[in-house]
Amino acid sequence: MNPEFTRRTTPPVLGRAGSATVTGGLVDEQARAEHARRMAGDHLDTTRLNRLCELTARLLSTGSAQISIVSDVLTVVGGAGVSRPLVGTTSPASDSLCAVTMRSGTGLVVRDAAVDPLVAGLPPVVSGTVRSYLGVPLASGGHVVGALCAYGADARDWDETELSLLGLLAEAVASELHLAVLEASYAEDRRIWQLAVDAGGVGAFDWDLMTGELRWDERLLALFGIDRESFGGTIEAFNEFVHPEDRDRVAQALRGAIDTVGAFNAEYRIILPDRGVRWVSARGQAYGEGGTATQLVGAAFDTTLVQEGEARVARILEAMPSAFFQLDDEWRFTYANAEADKILAPIGSGMVGEIIWELFPDAVGSPFEDNYRHAVRTGQPVQFEAYYPPPLDSWYEIRAWPTPDELSVYFLDVTDRRAAQASLARSMERAALLAEVSDSLSDSFDTVQAVGRLAQLIVPRLAQWCLITLVDDADPLSDRNWRRHLRDIGYWHATEEGRAVVQAYGQDRIAALTDDSFVAQVLRTHAPAHVSANATPLVAAVLVDGPARDHYLTLAPESVLVLPVRGRGRTVGILTLGRDAEQGPFTVEEIGTLEEVGARAGLALDNARLYAEQRELAEGLQRSLLTAPPVQEGLQVAVRYEPAAEIAQVGGDWYDAFHQTDGSTVVVIGDVVGHDTDAAAAMGQLRAMLRGIAVTTGDGPAEVLRRLDHAMPVLELDTTATCVVARFDTTPDDPAAGTTRMRWSNAGHPPPMIAVTGPDGEVSVEPLWSSSPDLLLGLDLETERSETVVALPPGAIVLLYSDGLVERRGQSLGDGIEELRRSLRDLVSSGLDLEAMCDALLDHLLPLRREDDVAMVAVQLDR
């Protein structure tokens, strides 16, 4: 893992409110904590946040994900995996990695938390719950308020693609949090409005029982004859205005509402600053949880000169914080309150007396007219959301209820809320597309083919049709015949009939490209070319007359986008996308998504190129290190080596077979710890030393391993390895003449396998487990090396192998050895020769994508 990336940071993911507030370089912590407390309130929909966490955990392949809000404590507001049961709980902020992410204001990337000094002492790390961690901060209302994170119980290398994906998911979370605040705000507006209507008043108040702060609106201040600077903002300041004879009664009514978390209702006298007296009627409601009131809100109005009928109704409606109007049975406006005049001002003033369909012609035939007429026809209230075009250009939440003579309409501007919902949906769609792109690129061995298939993911989501072109030269335009460095590798169209046209266009168009074509422009500038309108004639003009131009005119796009697919410092491909007039031009957001698709495809293509180059180098090194087995009368030796399906095609596994001076045959299987070129280099040295010790000394397997153990530190080989050495000696003077003895020693390696065919043709296969397995090479110079002798009958087969044959993700070593035993028994029973048996064994046991090298030596005695 890149050490720079381990500590790489990313800017906070911001909500709609913009950048975090900073004073003198430090965040105003008190304001931030207060905002975070409001964000973590009961208005949050934890079900939606939990789904975002589940999406995060699935896309990043982690066990758990969590959304945290940090005020003076940490509150879990969304979770998946281990975090799901914690949703709704709080804990000290100092105990959490999310708090570290939030306070730093940057992304936090932790490969192994247990050894990371920044977080190793935190409780989730100490308990083992968190080992790998990736988190980005969340912001709202100008403050960093929390974090989105994904984590697991095992160490893990994160890459920049995963950090980018988490950032995209955090945008969705920020939108969801912002949406929740907006919904809560609208709910509070409606609640205050309803109380104002119930009270029939003109002024509103809000008393925070936790802080003691008492807030009055401008109308209530005017009712008491004061301005905002003259009001103390406390219940004591209010009591100073109440007539002395009414104070106890008002206090008792307030206390009753607070004690019961119920309604407040009182009519009392106040003394104005000019010493005049006014009667006030006030109504309110206490709110809270668990029987404890935390807030009392309500409205008050002047009852001194209040009149019955229309005057009182008008005062109520004018006090409403939301828009309201009435229509008569001829669809004329009979009344519109001040808020309605304000919201509908772009249409014009003086609505009263005008017919709604004439003043608002775009409402005709729209959901506005359909719902209004339905309410009047059925006598039932209606509630709906609808959009009105410019000059209003806004979405509205409408509630309308009919009476015998009129239709009353209440409405709110919900444009911001709709925009937040749309932003959330787009963020989730973008994250899903990019996840599918990554999956598609990683699930195929043929990267070029996988990149070509991306056209089917892009269409019809972002375009009507798409062509994907491969560029096989770093600077194709330096060649006069630059077109020969391009080839189209993928295409798709939203319609079945259109696919044949796009395919035909792709087959002919490269030869038809002129030096002024948009493809050539992108190759020169390495920047996107967007023809936002009238693309059919503009692109056709830079194509040579012929079939390609005819096919393009059949496609007839209104807008075209040509994007470079960038690898490491070069353009490795081009995306060409077309849209009709109905889809419209590509937006900045869509172009950004397509550039991200191109970046991932470019990285995959560049990795494929590096893979091919390193494979050629590795295969050459492999051929130089692993030699053919010797020829020995009386026994046959077969060897196999299969590299891992990764970039490095050679690693630490090796085999060897050679003669000692006394004519004995020695076979070796070994595995140096590691899967890189360092392991390969160490393997080559160990293999050569072991062969030299065995040949020059003539020692048996145990002594050869002991001498190799002592040679390693002298030659500064700082590595460890497993190894099995087996020597085959023919013993004609033995009482059991015709048998062969195998002397073997095992240094921590998987056990050899022996297959013997009995007189009745039954095949017996068993692993040779050591009674006391010896340590790996390179761990302890003083370790004793044991040696075992086995008498082999004619026709016996001995198989030595490395752990890549029997151990892989999702399968234990013991299960793998048992599967090998069964497969070897079946293959020996089938009568295959030794070479064919080795090939069949590899075909049967190895997956298509090998995670480890595999070395194998098979020895068969003549019958």
PDB file of C-alpha atoms in Angstrom, residues 356-498:
ATOM      1  CA  ILE A 356     -57.293  31.456 -11.769  1.00  0.00           C
ATOM      2  CA  TRP A 357     -57.150  29.839 -15.242  1.00  0.00           C
ATOM      3  CA  GLU A 358     -56.548  33.221 -16.869  1.00  0.00           C
ATOM      4  CA  LEU A 359     -54.005  34.440 -14.337  1.00  0.00           C
ATOM      5  CA  PHE A 360     -52.221  31.054 -14.308  1.00  0.00           C
ATOM      6  CA  PRO A 361     -52.714  29.630 -17.843  1.00  0.00           C
ATOM      7  CA  ASP A 362     -50.130  26.844 -17.361  1.00  0.00           C
ATOM      8  CA  ALA A 363     -52.354  25.375 -14.625  1.00  0.00           C
ATOM      9  CA  VAL A 364     -54.925  24.393 -17.280  1.00  0.00           C
ATOM     10  CA  GLY A 365     -54.757  20.656 -17.970  1.00  0.00           C
ATOM     11  CA  SER A 366     -52.177  20.209 -15.214  1.00  0.00           C
ATOM     12  CA  PRO A 367     -52.393  18.448 -11.816  1.00  0.00           C
ATOM     13  CA  PHE A 368     -53.486  21.821 -10.376  1.00  0.00           C
ATOM     14  CA  GLU A 369     -56.697  21.914 -12.408  1.00  0.00           C
ATOM     15  CA  ASP A 370     -57.314  18.139 -12.137  1.00  0.00           C
ATOM     16  CA  ASN A 371     -57.125  18.182  -8.336  1.00  0.00           C
ATOM     17  CA  TYR A 372     -59.012  21.457  -7.778  1.00  0.00           C
ATOM     18  CA  ARG A 373     -61.910  20.291  -9.946  1.00  0.00           C
ATOM     19  CA  HIS A 374     -61.878  16.854  -8.268  1.00  0.00           C
ATOM     20  CA  ALA A 375     -62.181  18.484  -4.820  1.00  0.00           C
ATOM     21  CA  VAL A 376     -65.096  20.663  -5.930  1.00  0.00           C
ATOM     22  CA  ARG A 377     -66.833  17.787  -7.717  1.00  0.00           C
ATOM     23  CA  THR A 378     -66.514  15.238  -4.879  1.00  0.00           C
ATOM     24  CA  GLY A 379     -66.570  17.578  -1.872  1.00  0.00           C
ATOM     25  CA  GLN A 380     -63.433  15.801  -0.580  1.00  0.00           C
ATOM     26  CA  PRO A 381     -60.131  17.492   0.403  1.00  0.00           C
ATOM     27  CA  VAL A 382     -57.103  16.794  -1.825  1.00  0.00           C
ATOM     28  CA  GLN A 383     -53.357  16.853  -1.203  1.00  0.00           C
ATOM     29  CA  PHE A 384     -50.721  16.701  -3.961  1.00  0.00           C
ATOM     30  CA  GLU A 385     -47.394  18.054  -5.224  1.00  0.00           C
ATOM     31  CA  ALA A 386     -47.045  19.763  -8.602  1.00  0.00           C
ATOM     32  CA  TYR A 387     -44.648  21.913 -10.627  1.00  0.00           C
ATOM     33  CA  TYR A 388     -45.498  25.314 -12.116  1.00  0.00           C
ATOM     34  CA  PRO A 389     -43.200  26.543 -14.912  1.00  0.00           C
ATOM     35  CA  PRO A 390     -41.525  29.994 -15.166  1.00  0.00           C
ATOM     36  CA  PRO A 391     -41.928  32.661 -14.042  1.00  0.00           C
ATOM     37  CA  LEU A 392     -42.613  30.715 -10.823  1.00  0.00           C
ATOM     38  CA  ASP A 393     -40.437  27.720 -11.767  1.00  0.00           C
ATOM     39  CA  SER A 394     -41.156  25.960  -8.476  1.00  0.00           C
ATOM     40  CA  TRP A 395     -42.614  22.841  -6.930  1.00  0.00           C
ATOM     41  CA  TYR A 396     -45.505  23.218  -4.466  1.00  0.00           C
ATOM     42  CA  GLU A 397     -47.149  21.070  -1.835  1.00  0.00           C
ATOM     43  CA  ILE A 398     -50.872  21.793  -2.104  1.00  0.00           C
ATOM     44  CA  ARG A 399     -53.787  21.119   0.265  1.00  0.00           C
ATOM     45  CA  ALA A 400     -57.258  22.139  -0.890  1.00  0.00           C
ATOM     46  CA  TRP A 401     -60.609  21.650   0.842  1.00  0.00           C
ATOM     47  CA  PRO A 402     -63.989  22.609  -0.565  1.00  0.00           C
ATOM     48  CA  THR A 403     -66.978  24.310   1.060  1.00  0.00           C
ATOM     49  CA  PRO A 404     -70.393  24.777  -0.590  1.00  0.00           C
ATOM     50  CA  ASP A 405     -69.403  28.155  -2.051  1.00  0.00           C
ATOM     51  CA  GLU A 406     -65.586  28.249  -2.072  1.00  0.00           C
ATOM     52  CA  LEU A 407     -62.391  26.282  -2.430  1.00  0.00           C
ATOM     53  CA  SER A 408     -59.717  27.027   0.202  1.00  0.00           C
ATOM     54  CA  VAL A 409     -56.098  26.332  -0.786  1.00  0.00           C
ATOM     55  CA  TYR A 410     -53.007  26.166   1.403  1.00  0.00           C
ATOM     56  CA  PHE A 411     -49.574  25.644  -0.226  1.00  0.00           C
ATOM     57  CA  LEU A 412     -45.834  25.505   0.509  1.00  0.00           C
ATOM     58  CA  ASP A 413     -42.869  25.996  -1.819  1.00  0.00           C
ATOM     59  CA  VAL A 414     -41.042  22.622  -1.673  1.00  0.00           C
ATOM     60  CA  THR A 415     -38.554  23.222  -4.492  1.00  0.00           C
ATOM     61  CA  ASP A 416     -35.540  22.832  -2.192  1.00  0.00           C
ATOM     62  CA  ARG A 417     -36.915  19.620  -0.756  1.00  0.00           C
ATOM     63  CA  ARG A 418     -37.524  18.166  -4.222  1.00  0.00           C
ATOM     64  CA  ALA A 419     -34.040  19.207  -5.304  1.00  0.00           C
ATOM     65  CA  ALA A 420     -32.567  17.425  -2.277  1.00  0.00           C
ATOM     66  CA  GLN A 421     -34.548  14.286  -3.125  1.00  0.00           C
ATOM     67  CA  ALA A 422     -33.432  14.421  -6.753  1.00  0.00           C
ATOM     68  CA  SER A 423     -29.813  14.980  -5.715  1.00  0.00           C
ATOM     69  CA  LEU A 424     -29.982  11.953  -3.432  1.00  0.00           C
ATOM     70  CA  ALA A 425     -31.443   9.814  -6.218  1.00  0.00           C
ATOM     71  CA  ARG A 426     -28.762  10.948  -8.703  1.00  0.00           C
ATOM     72  CA  SER A 427     -25.983  10.289  -6.208  1.00  0.00           C
ATOM     73  CA  MET A 428     -27.239   6.774  -5.576  1.00  0.00           C
ATOM     74  CA  GLU A 429     -27.659   6.086  -9.317  1.00  0.00           C
ATOM     75  CA  ARG A 430     -24.114   7.352  -9.979  1.00  0.00           C
ATOM     76  CA  ALA A 431     -22.674   5.232  -7.166  1.00  0.00           C
ATOM     77  CA  ALA A 432     -24.549   2.160  -8.455  1.00  0.00           C
ATOM     78  CA  LEU A 433     -23.288   2.708 -12.023  1.00  0.00           C
ATOM     79  CA  LEU A 434     -19.667   3.143 -10.934  1.00  0.00           C
ATOM     80  CA  ALA A 435     -19.933   0.049  -8.736  1.00  0.00           C
ATOM     81  CA  GLU A 436     -21.234  -1.951 -11.719  1.00  0.00           C
ATOM     82  CA  VAL A 437     -18.361  -0.593 -13.849  1.00  0.00           C
ATOM     83  CA  SER A 438     -15.789  -1.687 -11.245  1.00  0.00           C
ATOM     84  CA  ASP A 439     -17.416  -5.125 -10.903  1.00  0.00           C
ATOM     85  CA  SER A 440     -17.502  -5.596 -14.673  1.00  0.00           C
ATOM     86  CA  LEU A 441     -13.826  -4.661 -15.043  1.00  0.00           C
ATOM     87  CA  SER A 442     -12.695  -6.902 -12.172  1.00  0.00           C
ATOM     88  CA  ASP A 443     -14.778  -9.972 -13.080  1.00  0.00           C
ATOM     89  CA  SER A 444     -13.142 -10.645 -16.462  1.00  0.00           C
ATOM     90  CA  PHE A 445      -9.696 -11.965 -17.438  1.00  0.00           C
ATOM     91  CA  ASP A 446      -9.967 -10.166 -20.795  1.00  0.00           C
ATOM     92  CA  THR A 447      -9.745  -6.491 -19.839  1.00  0.00           C
ATOM     93  CA  VAL A 448     -10.219  -5.214 -23.394  1.00  0.00           C
ATOM     94  CA  GLN A 449     -13.406  -7.241 -23.732  1.00  0.00           C
ATOM     95  CA  ALA A 450     -14.618  -6.003 -20.323  1.00  0.00           C
ATOM     96  CA  VAL A 451     -14.018  -2.357 -21.297  1.00  0.00           C
ATOM     97  CA  GLY A 452     -15.929  -2.939 -24.523  1.00  0.00           C
ATOM     98  CA  ARG A 453     -18.916  -4.215 -22.542  1.00  0.00           C
ATOM     99  CA  LEU A 454     -19.113  -0.925 -20.599  1.00  0.00           C
ATOM    100  CA  ALA A 455     -21.189   0.487 -23.461  1.00  0.00           C
ATOM    101  CA  GLN A 456     -24.068  -1.706 -22.280  1.00  0.00           C
ATOM    102  CA  LEU A 457     -23.845  -0.161 -18.788  1.00  0.00           C
ATOM    103  CA  ILE A 458     -23.738   3.414 -20.107  1.00  0.00           C
ATOM    104  CA  VAL A 459     -26.689   2.973 -22.514  1.00  0.00           C
ATOM    105  CA  PRO A 460     -29.497   3.932 -21.954  1.00  0.00           C
ATOM    106  CA  ARG A 461     -28.626   5.474 -18.565  1.00  0.00           C
ATOM    107  CA  LEU A 462     -26.487   8.297 -19.926  1.00  0.00           C
ATOM    108  CA  ALA A 463     -26.765   8.119 -23.719  1.00  0.00           C
ATOM    109  CA  GLN A 464     -28.857   6.725 -26.573  1.00  0.00           C
ATOM    110  CA  TRP A 465     -25.842   5.027 -28.124  1.00  0.00           C
ATOM    111  CA  CYS A 466     -22.138   4.553 -27.357  1.00  0.00           C
ATOM    112  CA  LEU A 467     -18.926   3.489 -29.113  1.00  0.00           C
ATOM    113  CA  ILE A 468     -15.749   2.526 -27.210  1.00  0.00           C
ATOM    114  CA  THR A 469     -12.427   2.852 -29.021  1.00  0.00           C
ATOM    115  CA  LEU A 470      -9.025   1.445 -28.013  1.00  0.00           C
ATOM    116  CA  VAL A 471      -5.876   3.540 -28.662  1.00  0.00           C
ATOM    117  CA  ASP A 472      -2.787   1.303 -28.809  1.00  0.00           C
ATOM    118  CA  ASP A 473      -0.114   4.024 -29.117  1.00  0.00           C
ATOM    119  CA  ALA A 474       0.924   6.731 -26.647  1.00  0.00           C
ATOM    120  CA  ASP A 475       1.034   9.380 -29.402  1.00  0.00           C
ATOM    121  CA  PRO A 476      -0.941   8.126 -32.413  1.00  0.00           C
ATOM    122  CA  LEU A 477      -1.064  11.542 -34.118  1.00  0.00           C
ATOM    123  CA  SER A 478       2.700  11.419 -34.571  1.00  0.00           C
ATOM    124  CA  ASP A 479       2.015   8.835 -37.280  1.00  0.00           C
ATOM    125  CA  ARG A 480       0.560  10.177 -40.541  1.00  0.00           C
ATOM    126  CA  ASN A 481      -1.579   7.064 -40.638  1.00  0.00           C
ATOM    127  CA  TRP A 482      -2.760   7.610 -37.061  1.00  0.00           C
ATOM    128  CA  ARG A 483      -6.041   5.822 -37.651  1.00  0.00           C
ATOM    129  CA  ARG A 484      -4.292   2.422 -37.683  1.00  0.00           C
ATOM    130  CA  HIS A 485      -3.652   2.831 -33.931  1.00  0.00           C
ATOM    131  CA  LEU A 486      -7.405   2.930 -33.219  1.00  0.00           C
ATOM    132  CA  ARG A 487      -9.911   0.111 -33.076  1.00  0.00           C
ATOM    133  CA  ASP A 488     -13.500   0.029 -31.826  1.00  0.00           C
ATOM    134  CA  ILE A 489     -13.957  -2.649 -29.163  1.00  0.00           C
ATOM    135  CA  GLY A 490     -17.527  -2.070 -27.975  1.00  0.00           C
ATOM    136  CA  TYR A 491     -20.836  -0.537 -29.000  1.00  0.00           C
ATOM    137  CA  TRP A 492     -24.476  -0.381 -27.856  1.00  0.00           C
ATOM    138  CA  HIS A 493     -27.750   1.361 -28.712  1.00  0.00           C
ATOM    139  CA  ALA A 494     -30.907   1.804 -26.656  1.00  0.00           C
ATOM    140  CA  THR A 495     -32.991   0.097 -29.381  1.00  0.00           C
ATOM    141  CA  GLU A 496     -32.482  -3.264 -31.065  1.00  0.00           C
ATOM    142  CA  GLU A 497     -32.727  -1.815 -34.557  1.00  0.00           C
ATOM    143  CA  GLY A 498     -30.282   0.942 -33.647  1.00  0.00           C
TER     144      GLY A 498
END
